[in-house]
Amino acid sequence: MSLSKKKAFKIEPYKHRVELDPKYAERTWSILESAIHEIYNHNASGLSFEELYRNAYNMVLHKYGDKLYAGLVKTMTEHLKDMAKSIETTQGGLFLDELNRYWMEHNKCLQMIRDILMYMDRTYVTNFKKTPVHELGLNLWRDHVVRSPKIKSRLLETLLSFIHRERNGDMINRGLMRNIIKMLMDLGPSVYQEDFEKPFLEVAAGFYKMESQEFIECCDCGDYLKKAEKRLNEEIERVSHYLDSKTEIKITAVVEKEMISSHMNHLVEMENSGLVSMLAYDRYEDLGRMYNLFKRVSPGLALVRDVMTAHLRNMGKQLVTDPERLKDPLEYVRCLLNEKEKYDKIITTSFNNDKSFQNVLNSSFEYFINLNARSPEFISLFVDDKLRKSLKGVTEEDVESLLDKVMMLFRYLQEKDIFEKYYKQHLAKRLLSAKSVSEDAERSLILKLKTECGYQFTSKLESMFLDMKTSKDTMQGFNAMLSSSDICDSPSLSVQVLTTGSWPTQPGTNCNLPREILAICDKFKTYYLSTHTGRRLTWLTNMGTADLKADFGKGQRHELNVSTYQMCVLMLFNAADQMTYKEIELATDIPPVDLKRNLQSLACVKGKNVLQKDPMSREINEDDVFIFNENFSSKFFKVKISTVAAQKENEPEKQETRQKVEEDRKPQIEAAIVRIMKSRRILDHNNIVSEVTKQLQSRFLPSPVVIKKRIESLIEREFLERDTTDRKLYRYLA
Amino acid sequence: MRMPGDIIRLNVGGKLFVTSRTTIENAGSDSMLSAMIGENWRRDCSAASITNEFFIDRNPAYFSVLLDLLRTGELHMPAGMSEKALYREALYYGILDHVRSAKWGMLDGNMLQCTNTVRGHATGDATAIRGAQDGGCCVAHGPMVHVYDWSMEAQIALTLDYVNVNDAGFLNPERVVICTCERGDKTGGMALFNVKRGRLEHKYEVCHGGQYKNCTAGALAINDVSLFASCRGRSNEYGIGCWDQVTGKLTHFLYEGPSWPLGVACKLQWLPHSNMLMVAALYPHSDDSFISFLDMRSNNIAWSWTDAEKPAIGDEKVVMDAVAMDECSTVCVVNQFDNLGFIDTRSNNQGVRWRDHYQPGKISEAEEHSYSKLAVWGSQLFCSKNDSVYVFCTPDLDAARCVQTAKLKKSEGGDISDIAVGGERLFVLHNEENVFDVWETPGSFSTANCF
């Protein structure tokens, strides 16, 4: 269609084409314009949607889309400017209400205008790449209302002051806040972020900086954490009530930074209320709070972990090196178990079972338990004690849990082979003296050791059990044999046949057994060898015990429970009332050291002095004389005469055990080296050391110096050789 | 219980229609009909509450068809009704999308009907046809591009400085990109046109050494965010350009390597499944055939195939068209004897598995021969041969095992010079008389077309 500018050239009557009324566009627009006015003036009830839609349609159809669109922008802008003015003049507190009211109104109007101009939206707007009506309305509102200079700053101030008031405990109209914030978000994420979120975060940072300073000066650590947690929850709640959910991460980051990060070190190290005291006094709730809050900031938990580690190590070191504690191994282990339990509880209740904390706990325990070289011995002693007596009458579950705890300590040990050594000794004693409380408990512990350290570790322990069982069977057979051959007057004999090598026994130094005993022993020997061919029996007289019935002067009759050596000595006094040391030694052939010890226990212990010694001194001399004590008396019928021996090892013995362990380690290290070299053929020194260490870790921690010595020894014996060019390389010689 | 407002009385051009509110609401919230009875204009309703009647100043005959569409989802046009006028009315009521989706459904090669045959106005043979996302299309005739909207109404013809068109494509139904040879700094090249207004909106340029220049654009491919074209610059800058759709600026340019031509490529195809661009440089634009998949993020060639080093065994040579079946990991090719072949794209430089082996020399040289063209839609392959289009479907996404399932043929128009798929429609451009056919699968409800 041609437009009005061509009008001058038209020859009206003959023109067949019907020209639109030149005023058509103006007129149609004025109808639409006044409708928009009516809509904004809440006067739309008189308007006909169909008519307005048709008019807008016609304008677009007749290519007046430009005019329509431009008119819309102009009219809407005018209305929004008016609105902005009346919002600006609102007094005081009603500002937000007014803004919200107008926003709602504008939205409604915009909806209606869009309805009318729907046809334009579909055709003109897409073809000419214009902004659709709804978006246009939002943009205009943003530019002429929200970002008008007077409203923009006032809006921000009002919002922030509302939030400030809420932080100080006042109630505010959250619904209104939500509407206004929603408006900002509707206007696009950039409006929300630029016009509100950014300043909001800045103000929050300032607020919390001040407040945290205030708190830290007047609160102890626990209180401070409580307050920080409260603030954090408040902010999260605020976001959920009336802010964009994306703001949550940002505002919590601000609170975390100001309330936690900046005061982290101070909080942890706070005197009398910091982490160390919380740990010391089991303040589970505070610890849990600290964990949850510190978890939010980046080095937070690491700091807590470090401080806890330092504290643990320090505490542990004191515990294991305290000379008082070393006096009582049982108490020592009990202390360790208590500490472990305490920290386990802290980690489960307060630290959410955090793996990293468990690791720290384990590594700290490992660190300080191994500071004391006697830890393996003590732990074994503890187990020994438990299995000897303390476990009596305890339920199976409790036994299990106790054993599990012990195993946990065992896991921390680096020198597991030392533990094994002691454990073997203690186990042997328990088995031989039949002192073990429960065989189930024993077996259960061995099973645990087996799962922990492998078959090798426990094979000897298991064979000890086997020996005990077969001995029992053998004895039954032997006794049956005896009763059938009716030799009743001989002393009864109980023999435990031990496999050589499985038991921690010193090679038996033989002694002269009394005749009566020797006879039955020989009988047993023939019996045993008749059932087991190809074996050799050696008597370990240093390990046995005997029950003697003895008559004393005043008709007193006692049963004496003595060691085999003591028995041998006492039997001599059946024939003589008095003997010199020399005579005894000659008659019994007991090694002097043992003999002296046994004589001491027979003669020098008060209340148990079956013999009298002349002179009456503690020390035994070569020319001492021993006399049978006619006047011996005791309240008990049974008298146990124990051999004088320390329950704990004495210094030289300890050295000896140590040495034995070192000796035992040598072949293990060598075996490991050979195993490794066999598969690798060529390897350099450092790698060998690290591989060997890895392989043996489960048993002990070999020192590099020792490994080097073993390598040298293997080179001497031509298992390995050094590489001719690179001296650091070793070569396996097969 | 029925509320009084649930029954809507409409007076359309003097004829009374009574329907339910839910029927009107079927039109969707952004339609004129819904807005009219909507909450915003409820006061209008109360004003007319005595009669409870809405007046609409439109032709009742068309409204009756459209109201039926809203009621039933079916489009039934009585004999003699103008389709175009119906579309106009639907646009007025804001329910044009309803009409379109009622007209035809998902493209199914085995259920195609030729619903329209359009005769072009231009003189001379048409060279290429391209489909739009909404079912419209454009046809290139020498320097002109004729655009048809989905109702096959011709739009303003487009031209870029009257230079012969190499390729064209739809950015969206309203925007067409035209690729031509460059004729100096201002003339030819590659440009974006507004279909409705017939105006040039943007000229795409390449950038070499910090300088923006015009360039010759060969083939075109478009994805969601970018458009790609094979380019030949003045100073031997050959390669593939990539432009941002929003800004229209060159985002990157992949220069071709020494023995691997990209700039002369005559076919580009975006592969949405593998996120790559297929570039095919074929005879006669290059002496040998080179097909490659470009990974535009890392700017390298992810897969390639060529027959350059292969001995010429008769029909193996001269690939005339190629199309990638992305989900089947296959590139389909045709040679000059209309033989269809498949190349596996899971490993490099595979041989072609040919489907048929026609003897060369059967074609009489006197006849002007149109070579086969290929088009793909999902796992359906369309291949033109002489005056027919063959439809191939494949089981198990294995293109090489595809079977011919249908043959589409119209008696008039002669040989087929190009085929294209777009907006669930197949377009077939004929060699003679500038005719193209529109094939579509009938909508879920059949349309009674009575011309």
mmCIF file of C-alpha atoms in Angstrom, chain A residues 39 44-45 47-50 52-54 57 108 111-112 114-116 118-119 122-123 126-129, chain B residues 29-32 35-36 40-41 43-44 47 55-58 88 91-92 94 174-175 194 196-197 201:
data_model
loop_
_atom_site.group_PDB
_atom_site.id
_atom_site.type_symbol
_atom_site.label_atom_id
_atom_site.label_comp_id
_atom_site.label_asym_id
_atom_site.label_seq_id
_atom_site.Cartn_x
_atom_site.Cartn_y
_atom_site.Cartn_z
ATOM 1 C CA ILE A 39 -5.886 -0.108 31.636
ATOM 2 C CA ALA A 44 -10.554 -1.456 31.744
ATOM 3 C CA SER A 45 -14.038 -2.772 32.381
ATOM 4 C CA LEU A 47 -12.969 -1.978 27.042
ATOM 5 C CA SER A 48 -13.713 -4.634 24.486
ATOM 6 C CA PHE A 49 -10.847 -7.014 24.050
ATOM 7 C CA GLU A 50 -12.021 -8.132 20.655
ATOM 8 C CA LEU A 52 -8.717 -3.702 20.632
ATOM 9 C CA TYR A 53 -7.181 -6.912 19.350
ATOM 10 C CA ARG A 54 -8.755 -6.288 15.957
ATOM 11 C CA TYR A 57 -4.188 -6.649 14.193
ATOM 12 C CA LYS A 108 -1.423 -6.841 35.535
ATOM 13 C CA GLN A 111 -0.526 -8.792 30.884
ATOM 14 C CA MET A 112 -3.570 -7.069 29.395
ATOM 15 C CA ARG A 114 0.246 -8.103 25.829
ATOM 16 C CA ASP A 115 -3.126 -9.761 25.244
ATOM 17 C CA ILE A 116 -4.207 -6.941 23.008
ATOM 18 C CA MET A 118 -0.558 -10.584 20.826
ATOM 19 C CA TYR A 119 -0.729 -10.461 17.051
ATOM 20 C CA ARG A 122 3.708 -13.066 16.857
ATOM 21 C CA THR A 123 4.433 -11.378 13.583
ATOM 22 C CA THR A 126 9.685 -11.824 15.300
ATOM 23 C CA ASN A 127 10.145 -10.425 11.839
ATOM 24 C CA PHE A 128 11.790 -7.229 12.998
ATOM 25 C CA LYS A 129 13.769 -8.719 15.874
ATOM 26 C CA SER B 29 -2.533 -19.453 26.890
ATOM 27 C CA ASP B 30 -0.785 -17.371 24.245
ATOM 28 C CA SER B 31 -3.678 -17.401 21.814
ATOM 29 C CA MET B 32 -6.144 -14.620 21.174
ATOM 30 C CA ALA B 35 -6.813 -14.232 26.209
ATOM 31 C CA MET B 36 -10.292 -13.079 25.312
ATOM 32 C CA ASN B 40 -7.631 -10.259 32.661
ATOM 33 C CA TRP B 41 -10.695 -9.467 30.622
ATOM 34 C CA ARG B 43 -14.821 -7.521 33.445
ATOM 35 C CA ASP B 44 -15.504 -7.527 29.768
ATOM 36 C CA ALA B 47 -20.366 -6.363 31.058
ATOM 37 C CA PHE B 55 -18.363 -10.813 19.495
ATOM 38 C CA ILE B 56 -15.603 -11.474 16.982
ATOM 39 C CA ASP B 57 -15.586 -9.670 13.709
ATOM 40 C CA ARG B 58 -14.337 -12.509 11.509
ATOM 41 C CA ARG B 88 -4.607 -16.293 7.910
ATOM 42 C CA LEU B 91 -2.901 -16.662 12.677
ATOM 43 C CA TYR B 92 -5.495 -14.123 13.782
ATOM 44 C CA GLY B 94 -3.188 -17.383 17.432
ATOM 45 C CA GLU B 174 12.574 -16.407 9.254
ATOM 46 C CA ARG B 175 16.272 -16.201 8.407
ATOM 47 C CA ASN B 194 15.255 -11.782 6.626
ATOM 48 C CA LYS B 196 9.663 -11.766 5.640
ATOM 49 C CA ARG B 197 11.253 -8.482 4.768
ATOM 50 C CA GLU B 201 20.650 -8.433 7.717
#
